[in-house]
Coordinates of C-alpha atoms in Angstrom, one line a residue:
Chain A
M1 CA 40.5 -11.7 -22.1
N2 CA 37.0 -12.9 -22.0
A3 CA 34.5 -11.0 -24.2
I4 CA 31.6 -9.8 -22.0
P5 CA 28.4 -11.3 -23.4
N6 CA 26.3 -8.8 -25.1
N7 CA 23.2 -9.2 -22.9
K8 CA 25.4 -8.8 -19.8
L9 CA 26.2 -5.2 -20.8
Q10 CA 22.5 -4.7 -21.7
Y11 CA 21.3 -6.1 -18.4
L12 CA 23.9 -3.9 -16.5
K13 CA 22.8 -0.8 -18.3
F14 CA 19.1 -1.6 -17.6
L15 CA 19.6 -2.3 -14.0
S16 CA 21.9 0.7 -13.3
E17 CA 19.1 3.0 -14.6
L18 CA 16.4 1.5 -12.2
P19 CA 15.5 3.5 -9.1
L20 CA 16.1 0.2 -7.2
F21 CA 19.8 0.6 -7.9
N22 CA 20.1 4.3 -7.3
D23 CA 23.5 5.2 -5.7
I24 CA 24.8 1.7 -6.3
Q25 CA 28.1 1.3 -8.2
D26 CA 28.1 -0.6 -11.5
Q27 CA 30.7 -3.0 -10.0
E28 CA 28.3 -3.9 -7.3
I29 CA 25.5 -4.5 -9.7
E30 CA 27.8 -6.6 -11.8
L31 CA 28.5 -8.9 -8.8
L32 CA 24.7 -9.4 -8.7
L33 CA 24.3 -10.6 -12.2
P34 CA 25.2 -14.3 -11.6
L35 CA 22.5 -14.3 -8.8
I36 CA 19.8 -13.1 -11.2
K37 CA 17.5 -15.7 -12.8
V38 CA 16.1 -14.7 -16.1
I39 CA 12.5 -16.0 -16.7
N40 CA 10.5 -15.7 -19.9
Y41 CA 6.8 -15.8 -20.1
Q42 CA 4.6 -15.7 -23.2
K43 CA 1.6 -13.4 -23.7
R44 CA -1.5 -14.9 -22.0
E45 CA 0.6 -17.2 -19.8
M46 CA -0.2 -17.1 -16.1
F47 CA 1.6 -17.7 -12.9
F48 CA 0.3 -17.8 -9.4
I49 CA 1.9 -16.1 -6.4
N50 CA 1.3 -18.3 -3.5
V51 CA 2.8 -20.2 -0.5
D52 CA 4.4 -22.9 -2.7
K53 CA 6.2 -20.4 -4.9
R54 CA 9.7 -19.4 -3.7
P55 CA 9.2 -15.8 -2.7
G56 CA 11.6 -13.1 -3.9
L57 CA 11.7 -10.0 -6.0
Y58 CA 10.9 -9.8 -9.7
I59 CA 12.1 -7.0 -12.0
T60 CA 10.3 -6.5 -15.3
F61 CA 13.1 -6.4 -17.9
D62 CA 10.6 -6.3 -20.7
G63 CA 6.9 -6.8 -21.2
Q64 CA 3.8 -6.2 -19.1
F65 CA 1.5 -8.2 -16.8
K66 CA -1.4 -7.7 -14.5
L67 CA -1.7 -8.8 -10.9
T68 CA -5.3 -9.8 -10.2
K69 CA -7.5 -11.3 -7.5
V70 CA -10.8 -13.1 -8.2
N71 CA -13.6 -13.9 -5.8
E72 CA -15.8 -17.0 -5.7
R73 CA -18.4 -15.3 -8.0
G74 CA -15.7 -14.8 -10.7
D75 CA -15.4 -11.0 -10.3
E76 CA -11.9 -9.9 -11.0
M77 CA -10.0 -6.9 -9.7
I78 CA -6.7 -5.7 -11.0
I79 CA -4.4 -4.9 -8.2
R80 CA -1.7 -3.5 -10.4
V81 CA -0.5 -3.4 -14.0
V82 CA 3.3 -4.0 -14.0
S83 CA 5.4 -2.7 -17.0
N84 CA 9.0 -2.4 -18.1
G85 CA 11.4 -1.5 -15.3
E86 CA 8.8 -2.1 -12.5
V87 CA 9.3 -4.4 -9.6
I88 CA 7.1 -6.7 -7.5
S89 CA 8.3 -8.2 -4.3
P90 CA 6.1 -11.1 -3.0
M91 CA 8.8 -11.7 -0.4
H92 CA 7.5 -8.7 1.5
F93 CA 4.0 -9.9 1.9
S94 CA 2.3 -12.7 3.8
Q95 CA 3.3 -16.0 2.5
Y96 CA -0.4 -16.8 2.4
Y97 CA -1.3 -13.9 0.2
E98 CA -2.3 -15.3 -3.2
A99 CA -2.6 -13.4 -6.4
S100 CA -2.3 -14.3 -10.1
A101 CA -0.2 -12.7 -12.7
E102 CA -1.4 -12.8 -16.3
F103 CA 1.0 -11.7 -19.0
I104 CA -0.3 -9.1 -21.4
K105 CA 2.8 -9.1 -23.5
D106 CA 5.7 -11.5 -23.9
T107 CA 7.6 -10.8 -20.8
T108 CA 11.1 -11.2 -19.4
L109 CA 11.4 -11.1 -15.6
F110 CA 14.6 -11.0 -13.5
Y111 CA 14.3 -12.9 -10.3
L112 CA 16.3 -12.2 -7.1
S113 CA 15.8 -14.6 -4.2
E114 CA 14.7 -13.4 -0.8
D115 CA 18.1 -14.2 0.7
T116 CA 19.9 -12.2 -2.0
V117 CA 17.6 -9.2 -1.4
N118 CA 17.9 -9.4 2.4
Q119 CA 21.6 -9.6 2.2
L120 CA 21.8 -6.5 0.0
V121 CA 19.5 -4.6 2.4
K122 CA 21.9 -5.6 5.3
D123 CA 25.1 -4.8 3.5
N124 CA 24.1 -1.7 1.6
S125 CA 22.2 1.1 3.1
S126 CA 21.5 2.7 -0.4
F127 CA 19.8 -0.5 -1.4
A128 CA 17.8 -0.5 1.8
K129 CA 16.7 3.1 1.0
N130 CA 15.8 2.1 -2.5
I131 CA 13.6 -0.8 -1.3
I132 CA 12.0 1.6 1.2
N133 CA 11.3 4.1 -1.6
M134 CA 9.9 1.4 -3.8
L135 CA 7.5 0.1 -1.1
A136 CA 6.5 3.7 -0.2
E137 CA 5.6 4.4 -3.8
N138 CA 3.6 1.2 -3.8
I139 CA 1.6 2.4 -0.8
Q140 CA 1.1 5.8 -2.4
S141 CA -0.3 4.2 -5.5
L142 CA -2.6 1.9 -3.5
M143 CA -3.9 4.9 -1.5
M144 CA -4.5 6.9 -4.6
A145 CA -6.2 3.9 -6.3
A146 CA -8.5 3.4 -3.2
E147 CA -9.4 7.1 -3.3
V148 CA -10.1 7.1 -7.0
W149 CA -12.2 4.0 -6.6
R150 CA -14.2 5.2 -3.7
L151 CA -14.5 8.9 -4.1
K152 CA -14.7 9.4 -7.9
N153 CA -17.4 8.7 -10.4
T154 CA -16.6 6.9 -13.7
K155 CA -15.9 10.1 -15.6
E156 CA -13.7 11.5 -12.9
R157 CA -11.8 8.2 -12.6
L158 CA -11.0 8.1 -16.3
G159 CA -10.1 11.8 -16.3
W160 CA -7.8 11.3 -13.4
F161 CA -6.1 8.3 -15.1
L162 CA -5.7 10.3 -18.4
A163 CA -4.3 13.3 -16.5
S164 CA -1.8 11.1 -14.9
A165 CA -0.7 9.3 -18.1
N166 CA -0.6 12.6 -19.9
T167 CA 2.0 14.0 -17.5
N168 CA 3.8 10.8 -16.4
N169 CA 3.7 8.7 -19.6
L170 CA 4.3 11.3 -22.3
G171 CA 0.7 11.5 -23.2
K172 CA 0.6 7.8 -24.2
L173 CA -2.1 5.4 -22.9
P174 CA 0.1 2.8 -21.0
I175 CA -2.5 0.0 -21.3
S176 CA -5.2 -1.1 -23.7
K177 CA -8.8 0.4 -23.3
S178 CA -10.2 -3.0 -22.2
L179 CA -7.5 -3.3 -19.5
L180 CA -8.1 0.3 -18.5
A181 CA -11.8 -0.3 -18.0
S182 CA -11.1 -3.3 -15.8
Y183 CA -8.4 -1.5 -13.9
L184 CA -10.8 1.4 -13.2
G185 CA -13.5 -1.1 -12.2
M186 CA -15.9 -0.3 -15.0
T187 CA -17.4 -2.1 -17.9
A188 CA -16.3 -1.4 -21.5
E189 CA -19.6 0.4 -22.0
S190 CA -19.1 2.6 -19.0
L191 CA -15.6 3.5 -20.3
S192 CA -17.1 4.4 -23.7
R193 CA -19.7 6.6 -22.1
A194 CA -17.1 8.3 -19.8
L195 CA -14.8 8.8 -22.8
K196 CA -17.7 10.4 -24.8
K197 CA -18.4 12.8 -21.9
L198 CA -14.7 13.7 -21.7
G199 CA -14.8 14.1 -25.5
D200 CA -17.4 16.8 -25.1
E201 CA -15.0 18.6 -22.8
G202 CA -12.2 18.4 -25.4
I203 CA -10.3 15.3 -24.2
K204 CA -9.8 12.5 -26.6
I205 CA -7.8 9.3 -27.2
E206 CA -6.4 8.9 -30.7
H207 CA -4.1 6.0 -31.6
K208 CA -3.4 5.4 -28.0
M209 CA -2.3 9.1 -27.5
I210 CA -4.1 11.4 -25.2
K211 CA -5.2 14.7 -26.9
Q212 CA -6.6 17.9 -25.5
E213 CA -8.2 20.7 -27.4
T214 CA -6.4 23.6 -25.7
G215 CA -3.9 21.4 -23.7
K216 CA -5.5 22.4 -20.4
E217 CA -8.7 20.3 -20.3
L218 CA -7.2 17.6 -18.1
C219 CA -6.2 20.1 -15.5
S220 CA -9.5 19.8 -13.8
Y221 CA -9.0 16.1 -13.2
C222 CA -5.4 16.5 -12.0
D223 CA -4.2 16.5 -8.4
R224 CA -0.9 17.6 -6.8
V225 CA 0.4 14.0 -6.5
I226 CA 0.0 13.0 -10.1
G227 CA 0.7 16.5 -11.5
V228 CA 4.1 17.1 -9.9
N229 CA 5.9 16.3 -13.2
C230 CA 3.7 18.6 -15.3
N231 CA 5.3 21.6 -17.0
L232 CA 2.6 23.9 -15.6
F233 CA 2.8 22.5 -12.0
G234 CA 2.9 25.3 -9.5
S235 CA 2.8 28.0 -12.2
K236 CA 0.2 30.7 -12.3
N237 CA -1.5 28.6 -15.0
C238 CA -1.9 25.6 -12.7
P239 CA -5.3 25.6 -11.1
L240 CA -4.0 23.4 -8.2
F241 CA -2.2 26.4 -6.6
Chain B
M1 CA 23.4 10.6 40.1
N2 CA 20.3 11.7 38.2
A3 CA 17.1 9.9 38.8
I4 CA 15.7 8.7 35.5
P5 CA 12.3 10.3 35.0
N6 CA 9.4 7.9 35.3
N7 CA 8.1 8.4 31.9
K8 CA 11.5 7.9 30.3
L9 CA 11.4 4.3 31.5
Q10 CA 7.9 3.9 30.4
Y11 CA 8.7 5.3 27.0
L12 CA 11.7 3.0 26.7
K13 CA 9.7 -0.1 27.6
F14 CA 7.0 0.9 25.1
L15 CA 9.4 1.6 22.2
S16 CA 11.5 -1.5 22.8
E17 CA 8.4 -3.7 22.4
L18 CA 7.4 -2.2 19.1
P19 CA 8.1 -4.1 15.8
L20 CA 9.8 -0.9 14.6
F21 CA 12.6 -1.4 17.2
N22 CA 13.0 -5.2 16.7
D23 CA 16.6 -6.2 17.2
I24 CA 17.6 -2.8 18.4
Q25 CA 19.4 -2.5 21.7
D26 CA 17.8 -0.6 24.6
Q27 CA 20.9 1.6 24.8
E28 CA 20.3 2.7 21.2
I29 CA 16.7 3.4 21.8
E30 CA 17.7 5.5 24.8
L31 CA 19.9 7.7 22.7
L32 CA 16.8 8.4 20.5
L33 CA 14.6 9.6 23.4
P34 CA 15.9 13.2 23.3
L35 CA 15.1 13.3 19.6
I36 CA 11.5 12.3 20.1
K37 CA 8.9 15.0 20.3
V38 CA 5.8 14.1 22.4
I39 CA 2.6 15.6 21.0
N40 CA -0.8 15.4 22.7
Y41 CA -4.2 15.7 20.9
Q42 CA -7.6 15.8 22.3
K43 CA -10.6 13.7 21.1
R44 CA -12.2 15.2 18.1
E45 CA -9.2 17.4 17.4
M46 CA -7.9 17.3 13.8
F47 CA -4.6 17.8 12.1
F48 CA -3.8 17.9 8.4
I49 CA -1.0 16.1 6.7
N50 CA 0.1 18.3 3.9
V51 CA 3.0 20.0 2.2
D52 CA 3.4 22.7 5.0
K53 CA 3.6 20.1 7.7
R54 CA 7.1 18.9 8.5
P55 CA 7.1 15.3 7.3
G56 CA 8.4 12.6 9.6
L57 CA 7.2 9.5 11.4
Y58 CA 4.6 9.4 14.1
I59 CA 4.2 6.5 16.6
T60 CA 0.9 6.2 18.5
F61 CA 1.9 6.0 22.2
D62 CA -1.7 6.0 23.3
G63 CA -5.0 6.7 21.7
Q64 CA -6.6 6.3 18.3
F65 CA -7.2 8.3 15.2
K66 CA -8.5 7.9 11.7
L67 CA -6.8 9.0 8.5
T68 CA -9.4 10.2 6.0
K69 CA -9.8 11.7 2.5
V70 CA -12.9 13.7 1.5
N71 CA -14.0 14.6 -2.0
E72 CA -15.6 17.8 -3.2
R73 CA -19.1 16.3 -2.7
G74 CA -18.2 15.7 1.0
D75 CA -18.0 11.9 0.7
E76 CA -15.4 10.6 3.2
M77 CA -13.3 7.5 3.0
I78 CA -11.2 6.2 5.9
I79 CA -7.8 5.2 4.7
R80 CA -6.8 3.7 8.0
V81 CA -7.6 3.6 11.7
V82 CA -4.4 4.0 13.7
S83 CA -4.3 2.7 17.3
N84 CA -1.8 2.2 20.1
G85 CA 1.6 1.2 19.0
E86 CA 0.9 1.8 15.3
V87 CA 3.0 4.0 13.1
I88 CA 2.4 6.4 10.2
S89 CA 5.2 7.9 8.2
P90 CA 4.1 10.8 6.0
M91 CA 7.8 11.3 5.1
H92 CA 7.6 8.3 2.9
F93 CA 4.9 9.7 0.6
S94 CA 4.6 12.5 -1.9
Q95 CA 4.9 15.8 -0.2
Y96 CA 1.7 16.7 -2.0
Y97 CA -0.4 13.9 -0.7
E98 CA -2.9 15.4 1.7
A99 CA -4.9 13.6 4.3
S100 CA -6.6 14.5 7.5
A101 CA -6.2 12.8 10.9
E102 CA -9.2 13.0 13.3
F103 CA -8.6 11.9 16.8
I104 CA -11.2 9.3 18.1
K105 CA -9.7 9.3 21.6
D106 CA -7.3 11.5 23.5
T107 CA -4.0 10.6 21.8
T108 CA -0.3 10.9 22.5
L109 CA 2.0 10.7 19.5
F110 CA 5.8 10.4 19.4
Y111 CA 7.3 12.3 16.5
L112 CA 10.6 11.6 14.8
S113 CA 11.9 13.9 12.1
E114 CA 12.6 12.7 8.6
D115 CA 16.4 13.3 9.2
T116 CA 16.4 11.2 12.3
V117 CA 14.6 8.3 10.6
N118 CA 16.9 8.5 7.5
Q119 CA 20.0 8.6 9.7
L120 CA 18.8 5.5 11.6
V121 CA 18.1 3.6 8.3
K122 CA 21.6 4.5 7.1
D123 CA 23.3 3.5 10.4
N124 CA 21.4 0.5 11.4
S125 CA 20.4 -2.3 9.0
S126 CA 17.9 -3.7 11.6
F127 CA 16.1 -0.5 11.7
A128 CA 16.0 -0.4 7.9
K129 CA 14.6 -3.9 7.9
N130 CA 11.9 -2.8 10.4
I131 CA 10.9 0.1 8.3
I132 CA 10.7 -2.2 5.3
N133 CA 8.5 -4.6 7.2
M134 CA 6.3 -1.8 8.4
L135 CA 5.8 -0.5 4.9
A136 CA 5.2 -4.0 3.5
E137 CA 2.5 -4.6 6.2
N138 CA 0.9 -1.3 5.1
I139 CA 0.8 -2.5 1.5
Q140 CA -0.6 -5.9 2.6
S141 CA -3.4 -4.1 4.5
L142 CA -4.2 -1.8 1.6
M143 CA -4.3 -4.7 -0.9
M144 CA -6.6 -6.6 1.4
A145 CA -8.8 -3.5 2.0
A146 CA -9.1 -3.0 -1.8
E147 CA -10.0 -6.6 -2.2
V148 CA -12.6 -6.5 0.5
W149 CA -14.0 -3.3 -0.8
R150 CA -14.2 -4.4 -4.5
L151 CA -14.9 -8.2 -4.3
K152 CA -17.1 -8.6 -1.2
N153 CA -20.7 -7.7 -0.5
T154 CA -21.6 -5.9 2.8
K155 CA -22.2 -9.1 4.8
E156 CA -18.9 -10.6 3.5
R157 CA -17.1 -7.4 4.4
L158 CA -18.4 -7.4 7.9
G159 CA -17.8 -11.1 8.3
W160 CA -14.2 -10.7 7.1
F161 CA -13.6 -7.8 9.5
L162 CA -15.0 -9.8 12.5
A163 CA -13.0 -12.9 11.6
S164 CA -9.9 -10.8 11.5
A165 CA -10.6 -9.0 14.8
N166 CA -11.7 -12.3 16.4
T167 CA -8.2 -13.8 15.7
N168 CA -6.0 -10.8 15.8
N169 CA -7.6 -8.6 18.5
L170 CA -8.6 -11.2 21.0
G171 CA -12.3 -11.2 19.9
K172 CA -12.7 -7.5 20.7
L173 CA -14.1 -5.0 18.3
P174 CA -11.2 -2.5 17.9
I175 CA -13.4 0.4 16.7
S176 CA -16.9 1.6 17.3
K177 CA -19.8 0.4 15.1
S178 CA -20.2 3.7 13.5
L179 CA -16.5 3.9 12.6
L180 CA -16.6 0.4 11.4
A181 CA -19.5 1.1 9.0
S182 CA -17.6 4.1 7.7
Y183 CA -14.4 2.0 7.4
L184 CA -16.2 -0.7 5.5
G185 CA -17.8 1.8 3.2
M186 CA -21.4 1.2 4.3
T187 CA -24.1 3.2 6.0
A188 CA -25.1 2.5 9.7
E189 CA -28.3 0.9 8.3
S190 CA -26.4 -1.5 6.0
L191 CA -24.1 -2.4 8.9
S192 CA -27.2 -3.2 11.0
R193 CA -28.7 -5.4 8.3
A194 CA -25.4 -7.2 7.7
L195 CA -25.1 -7.8 11.4
K196 CA -28.6 -9.2 11.5
K197 CA -27.8 -11.6 8.7
L198 CA -24.6 -12.7 10.5
G199 CA -26.7 -13.0 13.7
D200 CA -28.8 -15.6 11.9
E201 CA -25.6 -17.6 11.2
G202 CA -24.7 -17.5 14.9
I203 CA -22.3 -14.5 14.9
K204 CA -23.0 -11.6 17.3
I205 CA -21.4 -8.5 18.8
E206 CA -22.1 -8.2 22.6
H207 CA -20.5 -5.4 24.6
K208 CA -17.9 -4.9 21.9
M209 CA -16.9 -8.6 22.0
I210 CA -17.4 -10.9 19.0
K211 CA -19.4 -14.0 19.9
Q212 CA -19.9 -17.2 17.9
E213 CA -22.4 -19.9 18.7
T214 CA -20.1 -22.9 18.1
G215 CA -16.9 -20.9 17.8
K216 CA -16.5 -21.8 14.1
E217 CA -19.1 -19.6 12.3
L218 CA -16.5 -17.0 11.3
C219 CA -14.4 -19.6 9.6
S220 CA -16.3 -19.1 6.4
Y221 CA -15.3 -15.4 6.3
C222 CA -11.7 -16.0 7.1
D223 CA -8.7 -16.2 4.7
R224 CA -5.2 -17.4 5.1
V225 CA -3.7 -13.9 5.5
I226 CA -6.0 -12.8 8.4
G227 CA -6.3 -16.3 9.9
V228 CA -2.6 -17.1 10.4
N229 CA -2.8 -16.4 14.1
C230 CA -5.9 -18.5 14.7
N231 CA -5.6 -21.6 17.0
L232 CA -7.2 -23.7 14.3
F233 CA -5.0 -22.4 11.4
G234 CA -3.8 -25.3 9.2
S235 CA -5.3 -27.9 11.5
K236 CA -7.8 -30.5 10.2
N237 CA -10.6 -28.3 11.6
C238 CA -9.5 -25.3 9.5
P239 CA -11.6 -25.1 6.3
L240 CA -8.8 -23.1 4.6
F241 CA -6.6 -26.2 4.1

C-alpha cells in the first residue's frame, strides 16, 4: 500500500474547503491533483499576465499578491489584492488583457490549465455553478470598488474598507497600510489624514487590528452588501434597516 | 394546426442569435419561450433593483437603459449602459446590492426567473458556458472602465471610448453626448473641451458618427482589448504590435 504523501492530504483538505469545489466529492478533487501544477513565487517577484502566458486558473494556496495596471506616466492602480484561498482566472478574459502580478508575500499558486477547467465545467454542473459564483463575486467587488472610488471621499473610502474588514476579516486589516492607501487610490499622507479623522470618531487601527470605542462607530460607513455577515445585521441596532 | 404567433418567431430568431444561446438548439430555446416574461418600459421610466425585487436575468429585446448608483450628496455614477441584445443578471449579485435602472429609450425586456436560469445551467453545459462567458465579459468591461477612469485623463478617456465605438459599433456613437459625459465621469463642458482637443488631432463626431481625417488618428487611443475587431489589428499598420 502506498503511503499518501503528506502534502497531498494537505492539498486535498485545502481544495475541498474552497467555494470553487463546493458540492464536489473528495474523490473527484483527488483525480484533479495530478493535473495541478504547483508554482512558488518569492516576495517582490513579479509575473505578467499577457498573451504569451498560457491562460488558465490560479488558486492561491498560500501568500498574497497584487494585480496592477500602470499607465505610460507610471501611475499605478491596484485591480485586486489576492490572498490565501482566492482565485484568478485569466483564461476568462481577453487574451490581450495585460496585467502584472507582484507578490507581497512568498506565495504558492496552484495552476489549472484552461482545458482542465473547461472540461470540468462541461462534466460537472456543480463546478460550473461554482465558477459562475466566483465570477459573479468578482463583478460584485468591481462594482463596489468603482462606487467607492467614484462616489466616496477619502475618509468615507477608508471607513468603508474598515467596516468591511471588521465584519468580513475578523477585525484584522488584511493588507499593509501602504498597500491599502494604494488600493484606495490615495497617498500615504491622505490615508494618515483620513485615519486621524476616523480616530476622532472613535475608530482606530492598533497592531493591524481595527478598534472601535463603542463597537458601533463603523456602522455609519457600512452598507448592506459588506455588512451581511455582521452580528447586528438586520437587528434593531443596525442603522441600515 | 395552430398558427405560430408572429412575435414568437421573431423572439426565437432574436434569442437564437444571442451569445447567451450559443450552441443551443432552436427547439430548446422554443421550450423556454413560455417561461419568458415580456416587460415593457417607457422612456424616462425607472425601476429599482433591490432585495424586494424578484431576482433573475433580464435580456434587452429592444431599447436602452442605464444602471446607476447615487450617493447621499446626489452624485451619480453610471455602472453600465445596456442596449439591444445585452443582458443583466441581478440574480448573480448580493441580494442587498441596490442599483437603479433608468430607461433612455422605450424598452422591452425579457425576464427569466432565477430558478429557470439555474435549471438551465444545471441541465445544459453550453448554457453554463455562455453564462460564464457573459459574466467574464462583464468583469473585463468593469476592469477596463476602472482603468480608464483611474489612469486616463479626460481627453484619453474620450479617445479610448471613440476608438472602441469606431471598431466595435461600426463608427457610430452608441449613446448620446450627455450620457457619454456622465459615463466617462466628466461634465458636459469637459467633454466639449476634450472633443475640441481631439478635433485638433483630426477626430470628430458628426451626426453621431465618428470621423477621422486619415482613418488612423484613433489608433493612439486604442488598446489590444478594444482593438481586436479592427481591420488593422496586428497588421504592420497597427501601432499596437
